Amino acid sequence: MAAEADILEELRRLRARVPQLTGALAAGTDGLVLAQDTPGVDPQNVAALTTTARGLAAQLADATGQGDFRELLVRGVYGYVATYAAGRGAVLTLLAQDRVNVGRLHLEGRRAGARIGELVDAAAAPETAAATPAKPPAKAPAKTTTAARTRTPRTPRTTTTTSNARTTTES
């Protein structure tokens, strides 16, 4: 991928901004490593596990009505594994020491994820454009008459409030 050098540079800058990071990896949502700076850790294994964890987190977010996947944080005895969405086709996974400032980790991880997402999406755009056949031009919409543009009035909502007030009398 043409963006690999740019992604690797972003990972290195991120590690410089957050000294407690012990590794950083960008992977496609298919589990393939795009770029990595993970000394002492098998990047292919981390990418595959990240893809699995991201899939489960996305299902959990969807099942609970929380929307699309954004991030996942795992805390172990020795530190953190944080995964952030990076555009439509990638994820960013960060490994950090236990003493990392988690707020700073999130701030920098989200920023780097957005930047990596831009790089990955931009690199994928020419491939997608070449694979997608051109669509014929859309027809102009027909003119609408005044009758077609009139709206039906909205019915105001009414709410009913019930009270469980207790009345007491003394004799």
JSON list of C-alpha atoms in Angstrom, two decimals:
[
{"chain": "A", "resi": 1, "resn": "MET", "atom": "CA", "xyz": [0.00, 0.00, 0.00]},
{"chain": "A", "resi": 2, "resn": "ALA", "atom": "CA", "xyz": [1.30, 3.43, -0.94]},
{"chain": "A", "resi": 3, "resn": "ALA", "atom": "CA", "xyz": [0.25, 4.92, 2.41]},
{"chain": "A", "resi": 4, "resn": "GLU", "atom": "CA", "xyz": [2.33, 2.45, 4.47]},
{"chain": "A", "resi": 5, "resn": "ALA", "atom": "CA", "xyz": [5.26, 4.87, 4.93]},
{"chain": "A", "resi": 6, "resn": "ASP", "atom": "CA", "xyz": [2.90, 7.69, 5.94]},
{"chain": "A", "resi": 7, "resn": "ILE", "atom": "CA", "xyz": [1.07, 5.43, 8.40]},
{"chain": "A", "resi": 8, "resn": "LEU", "atom": "CA", "xyz": [4.35, 4.24, 9.90]},
{"chain": "A", "resi": 9, "resn": "GLU", "atom": "CA", "xyz": [5.46, 7.86, 10.31]},
{"chain": "A", "resi": 10, "resn": "GLU", "atom": "CA", "xyz": [2.17, 8.65, 12.09]},
{"chain": "A", "resi": 11, "resn": "LEU", "atom": "CA", "xyz": [2.75, 5.69, 14.44]},
{"chain": "A", "resi": 12, "resn": "ARG", "atom": "CA", "xyz": [6.23, 6.93, 15.26]},
{"chain": "A", "resi": 13, "resn": "ARG", "atom": "CA", "xyz": [5.00, 10.48, 15.92]},
{"chain": "A", "resi": 14, "resn": "LEU", "atom": "CA", "xyz": [2.28, 9.07, 18.16]},
{"chain": "A", "resi": 15, "resn": "ARG", "atom": "CA", "xyz": [4.81, 7.08, 20.17]},
{"chain": "A", "resi": 16, "resn": "ALA", "atom": "CA", "xyz": [6.89, 10.25, 20.57]},
{"chain": "A", "resi": 17, "resn": "ARG", "atom": "CA", "xyz": [3.83, 12.18, 21.88]},
{"chain": "A", "resi": 18, "resn": "VAL", "atom": "CA", "xyz": [2.87, 9.43, 24.35]},
{"chain": "A", "resi": 19, "resn": "PRO", "atom": "CA", "xyz": [6.12, 8.04, 25.83]},
{"chain": "A", "resi": 20, "resn": "GLN", "atom": "CA", "xyz": [4.29, 5.29, 27.76]},
{"chain": "A", "resi": 21, "resn": "LEU", "atom": "CA", "xyz": [3.28, 3.58, 24.51]},
{"chain": "A", "resi": 22, "resn": "THR", "atom": "CA", "xyz": [5.09, 0.30, 24.04]},
{"chain": "A", "resi": 23, "resn": "GLY", "atom": "CA", "xyz": [3.68, -0.42, 20.59]},
{"chain": "A", "resi": 24, "resn": "ALA", "atom": "CA", "xyz": [1.40, 0.83, 17.84]},
{"chain": "A", "resi": 25, "resn": "LEU", "atom": "CA", "xyz": [-0.15, -1.02, 14.95]},
{"chain": "A", "resi": 26, "resn": "ALA", "atom": "CA", "xyz": [-2.50, -0.14, 12.10]},
{"chain": "A", "resi": 27, "resn": "ALA", "atom": "CA", "xyz": [-4.44, -2.99, 10.53]},
{"chain": "A", "resi": 28, "resn": "GLY", "atom": "CA", "xyz": [-7.14, -3.32, 7.94]},
{"chain": "A", "resi": 29, "resn": "THR", "atom": "CA", "xyz": [-10.55, -4.51, 9.06]},
{"chain": "A", "resi": 30, "resn": "ASP", "atom": "CA", "xyz": [-9.62, -7.75, 7.28]},
{"chain": "A", "resi": 31, "resn": "GLY", "atom": "CA", "xyz": [-6.86, -8.36, 9.87]},
{"chain": "A", "resi": 32, "resn": "LEU", "atom": "CA", "xyz": [-3.89, -7.58, 7.65]},
{"chain": "A", "resi": 33, "resn": "VAL", "atom": "CA", "xyz": [-1.11, -5.41, 9.07]},
{"chain": "A", "resi": 34, "resn": "LEU", "atom": "CA", "xyz": [-0.83, -2.04, 7.30]},
{"chain": "A", "resi": 35, "resn": "ALA", "atom": "CA", "xyz": [2.06, -0.70, 9.39]},
{"chain": "A", "resi": 36, "resn": "GLN", "atom": "CA", "xyz": [3.46, -1.53, 12.80]},
{"chain": "A", "resi": 37, "resn": "ASP", "atom": "CA", "xyz": [5.89, -0.39, 15.44]},
{"chain": "A", "resi": 38, "resn": "THR", "atom": "CA", "xyz": [5.50, -3.17, 18.00]},
{"chain": "A", "resi": 39, "resn": "PRO", "atom": "CA", "xyz": [8.88, -4.37, 19.29]},
{"chain": "A", "resi": 40, "resn": "GLY", "atom": "CA", "xyz": [8.66, -7.71, 21.08]},
{"chain": "A", "resi": 41, "resn": "VAL", "atom": "CA", "xyz": [5.09, -8.43, 19.93]},
{"chain": "A", "resi": 42, "resn": "ASP", "atom": "CA", "xyz": [3.95, -10.49, 16.93]},
{"chain": "A", "resi": 43, "resn": "PRO", "atom": "CA", "xyz": [2.14, -7.90, 14.77]},
{"chain": "A", "resi": 44, "resn": "GLN", "atom": "CA", "xyz": [0.18, -10.46, 12.71]},
{"chain": "A", "resi": 45, "resn": "ASN", "atom": "CA", "xyz": [-1.19, -12.05, 15.86]},
{"chain": "A", "resi": 46, "resn": "VAL", "atom": "CA", "xyz": [-2.12, -8.65, 17.35]},
{"chain": "A", "resi": 47, "resn": "ALA", "atom": "CA", "xyz": [-3.79, -7.60, 14.07]},
{"chain": "A", "resi": 48, "resn": "ALA", "atom": "CA", "xyz": [-5.84, -10.82, 13.93]},
{"chain": "A", "resi": 49, "resn": "LEU", "atom": "CA", "xyz": [-6.89, -10.51, 17.58]},
{"chain": "A", "resi": 50, "resn": "THR", "atom": "CA", "xyz": [-7.69, -6.83, 17.11]},
{"chain": "A", "resi": 51, "resn": "THR", "atom": "CA", "xyz": [-9.97, -7.64, 14.18]},
{"chain": "A", "resi": 52, "resn": "THR", "atom": "CA", "xyz": [-11.80, -10.25, 16.23]},
{"chain": "A", "resi": 53, "resn": "ALA", "atom": "CA", "xyz": [-12.15, -7.95, 19.26]},
{"chain": "A", "resi": 54, "resn": "ARG", "atom": "CA", "xyz": [-13.29, -5.07, 17.04]},
{"chain": "A", "resi": 55, "resn": "GLY", "atom": "CA", "xyz": [-15.96, -7.29, 15.49]},
{"chain": "A", "resi": 56, "resn": "LEU", "atom": "CA", "xyz": [-17.28, -8.31, 18.89]},
{"chain": "A", "resi": 57, "resn": "ALA", "atom": "CA", "xyz": [-17.18, -4.74, 20.18]},
{"chain": "A", "resi": 58, "resn": "ALA", "atom": "CA", "xyz": [-19.07, -3.55, 17.08]},
{"chain": "A", "resi": 59, "resn": "GLN", "atom": "CA", "xyz": [-21.74, -6.23, 17.66]},
{"chain": "A", "resi": 60, "resn": "LEU", "atom": "CA", "xyz": [-22.03, -5.25, 21.32]},
{"chain": "A", "resi": 61, "resn": "ALA", "atom": "CA", "xyz": [-22.36, -1.55, 20.47]},
{"chain": "A", "resi": 62, "resn": "ASP", "atom": "CA", "xyz": [-24.99, -2.34, 17.84]},
{"chain": "A", "resi": 63, "resn": "ALA", "atom": "CA", "xyz": [-26.96, -4.74, 20.06]},
{"chain": "A", "resi": 64, "resn": "THR", "atom": "CA", "xyz": [-27.13, -2.15, 22.84]},
{"chain": "A", "resi": 65, "resn": "GLY", "atom": "CA", "xyz": [-28.08, 0.72, 20.55]},
{"chain": "A", "resi": 66, "resn": "GLN", "atom": "CA", "xyz": [-24.78, 2.58, 20.93]},
{"chain": "A", "resi": 67, "resn": "GLY", "atom": "CA", "xyz": [-24.13, 2.97, 17.20]},
{"chain": "A", "resi": 68, "resn": "ASP", "atom": "CA", "xyz": [-21.02, 2.27, 15.15]},
{"chain": "A", "resi": 69, "resn": "PHE", "atom": "CA", "xyz": [-17.74, 1.07, 16.70]},
{"chain": "A", "resi": 70, "resn": "ARG", "atom": "CA", "xyz": [-15.40, 3.87, 17.77]},
{"chain": "A", "resi": 71, "resn": "GLU", "atom": "CA", "xyz": [-12.97, 2.42, 20.34]},
{"chain": "A", "resi": 72, "resn": "LEU", "atom": "CA", "xyz": [-12.20, -0.41, 22.70]},
{"chain": "A", "resi": 73, "resn": "LEU", "atom": "CA", "xyz": [-10.03, -0.35, 25.83]},
{"chain": "A", "resi": 74, "resn": "VAL", "atom": "CA", "xyz": [-8.66, -3.42, 27.59]},
{"chain": "A", "resi": 75, "resn": "ARG", "atom": "CA", "xyz": [-6.75, -3.11, 30.85]},
{"chain": "A", "resi": 76, "resn": "GLY", "atom": "CA", "xyz": [-4.42, -5.90, 31.86]},
{"chain": "A", "resi": 77, "resn": "VAL", "atom": "CA", "xyz": [-2.21, -6.26, 34.90]},
{"chain": "A", "resi": 78, "resn": "TYR", "atom": "CA", "xyz": [0.75, -4.70, 33.08]},
{"chain": "A", "resi": 79, "resn": "GLY", "atom": "CA", "xyz": [-0.96, -2.13, 30.89]},
{"chain": "A", "resi": 80, "resn": "TYR", "atom": "CA", "xyz": [-3.52, -1.25, 28.27]},
{"chain": "A", "resi": 81, "resn": "VAL", "atom": "CA", "xyz": [-4.54, -2.29, 24.78]},
{"chain": "A", "resi": 82, "resn": "ALA", "atom": "CA", "xyz": [-6.59, 0.40, 23.08]},
{"chain": "A", "resi": 83, "resn": "THR", "atom": "CA", "xyz": [-8.18, 0.03, 19.66]},
{"chain": "A", "resi": 84, "resn": "TYR", "atom": "CA", "xyz": [-9.64, 2.93, 17.69]},
{"chain": "A", "resi": 85, "resn": "ALA", "atom": "CA", "xyz": [-11.59, 3.05, 14.44]},
{"chain": "A", "resi": 86, "resn": "ALA", "atom": "CA", "xyz": [-9.41, 4.49, 11.68]},
{"chain": "A", "resi": 87, "resn": "GLY", "atom": "CA", "xyz": [-11.68, 5.43, 8.81]},
{"chain": "A", "resi": 88, "resn": "ARG", "atom": "CA", "xyz": [-13.86, 2.88, 7.06]},
{"chain": "A", "resi": 89, "resn": "GLY", "atom": "CA", "xyz": [-11.20, 0.27, 6.43]},
{"chain": "A", "resi": 90, "resn": "ALA", "atom": "CA", "xyz": [-8.73, 0.21, 9.31]},
{"chain": "A", "resi": 91, "resn": "VAL", "atom": "CA", "xyz": [-8.16, 0.15, 13.05]},
{"chain": "A", "resi": 92, "resn": "LEU", "atom": "CA", "xyz": [-5.37, 1.52, 15.21]},
{"chain": "A", "resi": 93, "resn": "THR", "atom": "CA", "xyz": [-4.19, -0.56, 18.15]},
{"chain": "A", "resi": 94, "resn": "LEU", "atom": "CA", "xyz": [-1.99, 0.92, 20.87]},
{"chain": "A", "resi": 95, "resn": "LEU", "atom": "CA", "xyz": [-0.13, -0.89, 23.61]},
{"chain": "A", "resi": 96, "resn": "ALA", "atom": "CA", "xyz": [0.61, 1.17, 26.71]},
{"chain": "A", "resi": 97, "resn": "GLN", "atom": "CA", "xyz": [2.20, 0.82, 30.12]},
{"chain": "A", "resi": 98, "resn": "ASP", "atom": "CA", "xyz": [-0.04, 0.71, 33.17]},
{"chain": "A", "resi": 99, "resn": "ARG", "atom": "CA", "xyz": [1.10, 4.19, 34.23]},
{"chain": "A", "resi": 100, "resn": "VAL", "atom": "CA", "xyz": [-0.14, 5.88, 31.02]},
{"chain": "A", "resi": 101, "resn": "ASN", "atom": "CA", "xyz": [-2.55, 8.79, 31.36]},
{"chain": "A", "resi": 102, "resn": "VAL", "atom": "CA", "xyz": [-5.65, 7.15, 29.84]},
{"chain": "A", "resi": 103, "resn": "GLY", "atom": "CA", "xyz": [-7.17, 10.51, 28.90]},
{"chain": "A", "resi": 104, "resn": "ARG", "atom": "CA", "xyz": [-4.03, 11.40, 26.96]},
{"chain": "A", "resi": 105, "resn": "LEU", "atom": "CA", "xyz": [-4.01, 7.93, 25.41]},
{"chain": "A", "resi": 106, "resn": "HIS", "atom": "CA", "xyz": [-7.57, 8.44, 24.16]},
{"chain": "A", "resi": 107, "resn": "LEU", "atom": "CA", "xyz": [-6.90, 11.97, 22.92]},
{"chain": "A", "resi": 108, "resn": "GLU", "atom": "CA", "xyz": [-3.82, 11.03, 20.95]},
{"chain": "A", "resi": 109, "resn": "GLY", "atom": "CA", "xyz": [-5.22, 7.66, 19.85]},
{"chain": "A", "resi": 110, "resn": "ARG", "atom": "CA", "xyz": [-8.37, 9.25, 18.43]},
{"chain": "A", "resi": 111, "resn": "ARG", "atom": "CA", "xyz": [-6.35, 11.90, 16.59]},
{"chain": "A", "resi": 112, "resn": "ALA", "atom": "CA", "xyz": [-3.95, 9.35, 15.14]},
{"chain": "A", "resi": 113, "resn": "GLY", "atom": "CA", "xyz": [-6.84, 7.05, 14.24]},
{"chain": "A", "resi": 114, "resn": "ALA", "atom": "CA", "xyz": [-8.52, 9.86, 12.32]},
{"chain": "A", "resi": 115, "resn": "ARG", "atom": "CA", "xyz": [-5.28, 10.68, 10.48]},
{"chain": "A", "resi": 116, "resn": "ILE", "atom": "CA", "xyz": [-4.58, 7.04, 9.64]},
{"chain": "A", "resi": 117, "resn": "GLY", "atom": "CA", "xyz": [-8.20, 6.67, 8.52]},
{"chain": "A", "resi": 118, "resn": "GLU", "atom": "CA", "xyz": [-7.72, 9.58, 6.11]},
{"chain": "A", "resi": 119, "resn": "LEU", "atom": "CA", "xyz": [-4.55, 7.98, 4.72]},
{"chain": "A", "resi": 120, "resn": "VAL", "atom": "CA", "xyz": [-6.12, 4.54, 4.32]},
{"chain": "A", "resi": 121, "resn": "ASP", "atom": "CA", "xyz": [-9.37, 5.86, 2.85]},
{"chain": "A", "resi": 122, "resn": "ALA", "atom": "CA", "xyz": [-7.47, 8.11, 0.40]},
{"chain": "A", "resi": 123, "resn": "ALA", "atom": "CA", "xyz": [-5.30, 5.19, -0.71]},
{"chain": "A", "resi": 124, "resn": "ALA", "atom": "CA", "xyz": [-8.38, 2.98, -1.16]},
{"chain": "A", "resi": 125, "resn": "ALA", "atom": "CA", "xyz": [-10.34, 5.63, -3.10]},
{"chain": "A", "resi": 126, "resn": "PRO", "atom": "CA", "xyz": [-8.48, 5.18, -6.42]},
{"chain": "A", "resi": 127, "resn": "GLU", "atom": "CA", "xyz": [-8.81, 1.39, -6.13]},
{"chain": "A", "resi": 128, "resn": "THR", "atom": "CA", "xyz": [-12.54, 1.68, -5.44]},
{"chain": "A", "resi": 129, "resn": "ALA", "atom": "CA", "xyz": [-13.05, 4.16, -8.27]},
{"chain": "A", "resi": 130, "resn": "ALA", "atom": "CA", "xyz": [-11.28, 1.86, -10.73]},
{"chain": "A", "resi": 131, "resn": "ALA", "atom": "CA", "xyz": [-13.34, -1.15, -9.65]},
{"chain": "A", "resi": 132, "resn": "THR", "atom": "CA", "xyz": [-16.69, 0.66, -9.71]},
{"chain": "A", "resi": 133, "resn": "PRO", "atom": "CA", "xyz": [-18.29, 1.17, -13.12]},
{"chain": "A", "resi": 134, "resn": "ALA", "atom": "CA", "xyz": [-19.38, 4.71, -13.91]},
{"chain": "A", "resi": 135, "resn": "LYS", "atom": "CA", "xyz": [-23.04, 5.44, -13.28]},
{"chain": "A", "resi": 136, "resn": "PRO", "atom": "CA", "xyz": [-25.16, 7.09, -15.94]},
{"chain": "A", "resi": 137, "resn": "PRO", "atom": "CA", "xyz": [-26.10, 10.69, -15.14]},
{"chain": "A", "resi": 138, "resn": "ALA", "atom": "CA", "xyz": [-29.18, 11.06, -12.99]},
{"chain": "A", "resi": 139, "resn": "LYS", "atom": "CA", "xyz": [-32.33, 12.43, -14.56]},
{"chain": "A", "resi": 140, "resn": "ALA", "atom": "CA", "xyz": [-33.46, 15.85, -13.48]},
{"chain": "A", "resi": 141, "resn": "PRO", "atom": "CA", "xyz": [-36.40, 15.70, -11.07]},
{"chain": "A", "resi": 142, "resn": "ALA", "atom": "CA", "xyz": [-39.79, 16.56, -12.49]},
{"chain": "A", "resi": 143, "resn": "LYS", "atom": "CA", "xyz": [-41.26, 19.92, -11.56]},
{"chain": "A", "resi": 144, "resn": "THR", "atom": "CA", "xyz": [-43.71, 19.76, -8.72]},
{"chain": "A", "resi": 145, "resn": "THR", "atom": "CA", "xyz": [-46.98, 21.59, -8.58]},
{"chain": "A", "resi": 146, "resn": "THR", "atom": "CA", "xyz": [-48.13, 23.69, -5.67]},
{"chain": "A", "resi": 147, "resn": "ALA", "atom": "CA", "xyz": [-50.55, 20.98, -4.62]},
{"chain": "A", "resi": 148, "resn": "ALA", "atom": "CA", "xyz": [-47.75, 18.42, -4.45]},
{"chain": "A", "resi": 149, "resn": "ARG", "atom": "CA", "xyz": [-45.67, 20.69, -2.21]},
{"chain": "A", "resi": 150, "resn": "THR", "atom": "CA", "xyz": [-48.30, 21.30, 0.47]},
{"chain": "A", "resi": 151, "resn": "ARG", "atom": "CA", "xyz": [-47.66, 19.60, 3.74]},
{"chain": "A", "resi": 152, "resn": "THR", "atom": "CA", "xyz": [-50.14, 18.12, 6.08]},
{"chain": "A", "resi": 153, "resn": "PRO", "atom": "CA", "xyz": [-50.23, 19.92, 9.40]},
{"chain": "A", "resi": 154, "resn": "ARG", "atom": "CA", "xyz": [-48.49, 18.20, 12.28]},
{"chain": "A", "resi": 155, "resn": "THR", "atom": "CA", "xyz": [-50.60, 17.10, 15.17]},
{"chain": "A", "resi": 156, "resn": "PRO", "atom": "CA", "xyz": [-49.20, 18.40, 18.46]},
{"chain": "A", "resi": 157, "resn": "ARG", "atom": "CA", "xyz": [-48.12, 15.78, 20.94]},
{"chain": "A", "resi": 158, "resn": "THR", "atom": "CA", "xyz": [-49.98, 15.54, 24.17]},
{"chain": "A", "resi": 159, "resn": "THR", "atom": "CA", "xyz": [-48.62, 14.03, 27.31]},
{"chain": "A", "resi": 160, "resn": "THR", "atom": "CA", "xyz": [-50.52, 12.67, 30.24]},
{"chain": "A", "resi": 161, "resn": "THR", "atom": "CA", "xyz": [-49.09, 12.90, 33.71]},
{"chain": "A", "resi": 162, "resn": "THR", "atom": "CA", "xyz": [-50.31, 10.71, 36.51]},
{"chain": "A", "resi": 163, "resn": "SER", "atom": "CA", "xyz": [-49.87, 11.53, 40.14]},
{"chain": "A", "resi": 164, "resn": "ASN", "atom": "CA", "xyz": [-49.67, 9.22, 43.08]},
{"chain": "A", "resi": 165, "resn": "ALA", "atom": "CA", "xyz": [-50.37, 11.98, 45.61]},
{"chain": "A", "resi": 166, "resn": "ARG", "atom": "CA", "xyz": [-51.75, 10.81, 48.94]},
{"chain": "A", "resi": 167, "resn": "THR", "atom": "CA", "xyz": [-54.33, 12.80, 50.84]},
{"chain": "A", "resi": 168, "resn": "THR", "atom": "CA", "xyz": [-54.66, 12.43, 54.59]},
{"chain": "A", "resi": 169, "resn": "THR", "atom": "CA", "xyz": [-57.23, 13.86, 56.95]},
{"chain": "A", "resi": 170, "resn": "GLU", "atom": "CA", "xyz": [-57.09, 14.12, 60.71]},
{"chain": "A", "resi": 171, "resn": "SER", "atom": "CA", "xyz": [-60.11, 13.50, 62.93]}
]
